[in-house]
């Protein structure tokens, strides 16, 4: 639990420190993750977040276990629509998407491409598979769930209890359009 890990954007200017293990590591197939990835991939120099079967890989971390070490001035938020509650935060030094923050969430879904290949956590399950028009291309190495399970929410709730039901605010330096 005391293990800390440092990860960062492609160019190295924006660095994060993570404490302990993630709450859960998932591959998301939902419509908004796929739409956001398609738009963020158009930013200059950006790499596409999606796997060959259009999954977005994230590790969910309690907000109080994530620290910005450097590059906070590069962090800008992207919303799919002006009134969207959820935001994706991008390191604009090299246009690397850093995390997804769902509206009201006490965790951040940190994109797995920030980890070097050899230390990247392995996804435990795929979620929101029902959003795909054709799910037959998905590998069957881990569970392919139509939506989210009770145990998934239980893990998130357990983390929030551990945080004393606090929800720290994550400040960013501005907004970005894509
Ligand atoms: Zn960068
Ligand atoms: Zn999603």
Short mmCIF file of C-alpha atoms and ligand atoms in Angstrom, two decimals:
data_model
loop_
_atom_site.label_atom_id
_atom_site.label_comp_id
_atom_site.label_asym_id
_atom_site.label_seq_id
_atom_site.Cartn_x
_atom_site.Cartn_y
_atom_site.Cartn_z
CA UNK A 1 0.00 0.00 0.00
CA UNK A 2 2.89 2.36 0.67
CA UNK A 3 4.28 1.83 -2.82
CA UNK A 4 4.50 5.01 -4.87
CA UNK A 5 4.81 5.19 -8.62
CA UNK A 6 5.74 8.08 -10.88
CA UNK A 7 4.21 8.27 -14.34
CA UNK A 8 3.94 11.02 -16.92
CA UNK A 9 3.09 12.40 -20.32
CA UNK A 10 4.88 11.49 -23.56
CA UNK A 11 7.34 14.42 -23.43
CA UNK A 12 8.06 14.09 -19.71
CA UNK A 13 7.12 17.62 -18.60
CA UNK A 14 3.94 16.56 -16.80
CA UNK A 15 4.52 14.03 -14.03
CA UNK A 16 2.19 12.42 -11.50
CA UNK A 17 2.83 10.43 -8.36
CA UNK A 18 0.43 7.65 -7.40
CA UNK A 19 0.26 6.11 -3.95
CA UNK A 20 -0.62 2.45 -3.48
CA UNK A 21 -2.70 0.21 -5.70
CA UNK A 22 -5.53 1.35 -7.97
CA UNK A 23 -9.14 0.73 -6.90
CA UNK A 24 -9.76 -1.13 -10.13
CA UNK A 25 -8.16 -1.36 -13.60
CA UNK A 26 -10.60 -1.53 -16.49
CA UNK A 27 -11.07 -1.30 -20.23
CA UNK A 28 -14.08 0.88 -21.09
CA UNK A 29 -16.04 0.47 -24.31
CA UNK A 30 -18.63 3.19 -23.68
CA UNK A 31 -19.73 5.64 -26.34
CA UNK A 32 -18.33 8.70 -24.61
CA UNK A 33 -14.85 7.22 -24.07
CA UNK A 34 -14.70 6.26 -27.73
CA UNK A 35 -16.00 9.65 -28.91
CA UNK A 36 -13.57 11.52 -26.63
CA UNK A 37 -10.61 9.41 -27.79
CA UNK A 38 -11.45 10.08 -31.44
CA UNK A 39 -11.52 13.83 -30.83
CA UNK A 40 -8.46 13.97 -28.58
CA UNK A 41 -6.47 11.99 -31.18
CA UNK A 42 -6.86 14.98 -33.54
CA UNK A 43 -4.83 17.30 -31.32
CA UNK A 44 -1.38 18.04 -32.79
CA UNK A 45 1.10 15.29 -31.90
CA UNK A 46 -1.49 13.24 -30.00
CA UNK A 47 -1.55 9.46 -30.05
CA UNK A 48 -4.85 7.58 -30.12
CA UNK A 49 -5.88 6.24 -26.73
CA UNK A 50 -7.88 3.33 -28.09
CA UNK A 51 -6.80 -0.27 -28.48
CA UNK A 52 -7.38 -2.07 -31.80
CA UNK A 53 -10.85 -3.07 -30.49
CA UNK A 54 -11.60 0.53 -29.36
CA UNK A 55 -11.17 0.12 -25.61
CA UNK A 56 -9.94 2.90 -23.32
CA UNK A 57 -7.67 1.54 -20.58
CA UNK A 58 -7.64 3.23 -17.19
CA UNK A 59 -6.61 2.63 -13.59
CA UNK A 60 -8.97 4.23 -11.07
CA UNK A 61 -7.16 5.95 -8.21
CA UNK A 62 -8.52 7.74 -5.16
CA UNK A 63 -8.03 11.47 -5.73
CA UNK A 64 -6.15 11.80 -2.45
CA UNK A 65 -3.58 9.29 -3.76
CA UNK A 66 -2.73 11.27 -6.90
CA UNK A 67 -0.27 14.14 -6.79
CA UNK A 68 0.84 16.39 -9.66
CA UNK A 69 4.64 16.55 -9.43
CA UNK A 70 5.23 18.85 -12.39
CA UNK A 71 3.48 20.38 -15.38
CA UNK A 72 0.28 21.47 -13.61
CA UNK A 73 0.36 24.56 -15.84
CA UNK A 74 -0.06 22.29 -18.90
CA UNK A 75 -3.19 20.51 -17.64
CA UNK A 76 -6.33 21.55 -19.48
CA UNK A 77 -9.79 20.04 -19.43
CA UNK A 78 -11.73 18.76 -22.40
CA UNK A 79 -15.51 18.21 -22.31
CA UNK A 80 -17.48 16.38 -24.99
CA UNK A 81 -20.14 19.10 -24.82
CA UNK A 82 -20.09 22.47 -23.07
CA UNK A 83 -22.49 21.25 -20.38
CA UNK A 84 -20.92 17.79 -19.88
CA UNK A 85 -20.33 17.00 -16.20
CA UNK A 86 -17.40 14.71 -16.90
CA UNK A 87 -14.07 15.97 -18.15
CA UNK A 88 -10.92 14.54 -19.63
CA UNK A 89 -7.73 16.31 -18.64
CA UNK A 90 -4.93 16.61 -21.18
CA UNK A 91 -1.26 17.50 -20.70
CA UNK A 92 -1.02 20.15 -23.43
CA UNK A 93 2.81 20.13 -23.48
CA UNK A 94 2.48 17.13 -25.85
CA UNK A 95 -1.33 16.61 -25.95
CA UNK A 96 -1.25 13.44 -23.86
CA UNK A 97 -4.63 12.64 -22.25
CA UNK A 98 -3.93 12.15 -18.52
CA UNK A 99 -7.15 11.23 -16.79
CA UNK A 100 -10.94 11.12 -16.93
CA UNK A 101 -12.87 12.66 -14.03
CA UNK A 102 -16.52 11.64 -13.94
CA UNK A 103 -18.94 14.18 -12.53
CA UNK A 104 -18.94 14.00 -8.74
CA UNK A 105 -16.42 11.16 -8.65
CA UNK A 106 -13.99 10.73 -5.76
CA UNK A 107 -11.54 8.93 -8.05
CA UNK A 108 -9.65 9.69 -11.25
CA UNK A 109 -9.50 7.21 -14.11
CA UNK A 110 -5.87 7.53 -15.14
CA UNK A 111 -5.04 6.49 -18.69
CA UNK A 112 -2.79 3.43 -18.74
CA UNK A 113 -0.65 4.76 -21.59
CA UNK A 114 1.09 6.94 -18.98
CA UNK A 115 2.78 3.83 -17.58
CA UNK A 116 5.87 2.40 -19.26
CA UNK A 117 4.93 -0.91 -20.98
CA UNK A 118 6.70 -3.11 -18.45
CA UNK A 119 5.01 -1.63 -15.37
CA UNK A 120 1.52 -1.09 -16.79
CA UNK A 121 -1.21 -2.61 -14.59
CA UNK A 122 -3.30 -5.33 -16.21
CA UNK A 123 -7.02 -4.65 -16.76
CA UNK A 124 -9.30 -6.83 -14.63
CA UNK A 125 -12.45 -6.41 -16.69
CA UNK A 126 -14.07 -4.70 -19.67
CA UNK A 127 -17.11 -2.53 -19.01
CA UNK A 128 -19.93 -0.97 -21.03
CA UNK A 129 -19.51 -3.55 -23.77
CA UNK A 130 -23.24 -3.13 -24.54
CA UNK A 131 -22.43 0.26 -26.16
CA UNK A 132 -20.64 -1.51 -29.04
CA UNK A 133 -22.68 -2.29 -32.12
CA UNK A 134 -20.53 -5.41 -32.62
CA UNK A 135 -18.83 -6.90 -29.54
CA UNK A 136 -17.69 -10.04 -31.36
CA UNK A 137 -14.19 -8.61 -31.96
CA UNK A 138 -13.43 -8.36 -28.23
CA UNK A 139 -10.85 -10.75 -26.78
CA UNK A 140 -12.18 -13.08 -24.07
CA UNK A 141 -9.13 -12.99 -21.78
CA UNK A 142 -10.99 -11.00 -19.08
CA UNK A 143 -14.74 -10.62 -18.35
CA UNK A 144 -16.64 -8.58 -20.96
CA UNK A 145 -19.42 -6.91 -18.97
CA UNK A 146 -22.41 -5.22 -20.53
CA UNK A 147 -22.38 -2.38 -17.98
CA UNK A 148 -20.91 -2.11 -14.46
CA UNK A 149 -21.27 -4.75 -11.74
CA UNK A 150 -22.26 -4.43 -8.10
CA UNK A 151 -18.72 -5.38 -7.05
CA UNK A 152 -17.35 -2.57 -9.22
CA UNK A 153 -19.49 -0.01 -7.38
CA UNK A 154 -18.67 -1.68 -4.05
CA UNK A 155 -14.95 -1.12 -4.69
CA UNK A 156 -15.56 2.55 -5.49
CA UNK A 157 -17.73 2.95 -2.39
CA UNK A 158 -15.10 1.22 -0.25
CA UNK A 159 -12.53 3.73 -1.50
CA UNK A 160 -14.80 6.65 -0.65
CA UNK A 161 -15.36 5.33 2.88
CA UNK A 162 -11.56 5.16 3.15
CA UNK A 163 -11.43 8.83 2.17
CA UNK A 164 -13.93 9.81 4.88
CA UNK A 165 -16.43 10.75 2.11
CA UNK A 166 -14.27 13.68 1.06
CA UNK A 167 -13.92 14.67 -2.57
CA UNK A 168 -10.80 16.76 -3.22
CA UNK A 169 -10.96 19.31 -6.05
CA UNK A 170 -8.46 18.87 -8.87
CA UNK A 171 -7.45 22.22 -10.34
CA UNK A 172 -6.49 22.58 -13.99
CA UNK A 173 -5.02 25.50 -15.92
CA UNK A 174 -7.75 25.99 -18.52
CA UNK A 175 -9.87 24.32 -21.17
CA UNK A 176 -9.11 22.76 -24.51
CA UNK A 177 -11.19 22.17 -27.62
CA UNK A 178 -10.83 19.19 -29.93
ZN1 LIG B 1 4.09 16.39 -22.24
ZN1 LIG B 2 -16.12 4.94 -20.86
#
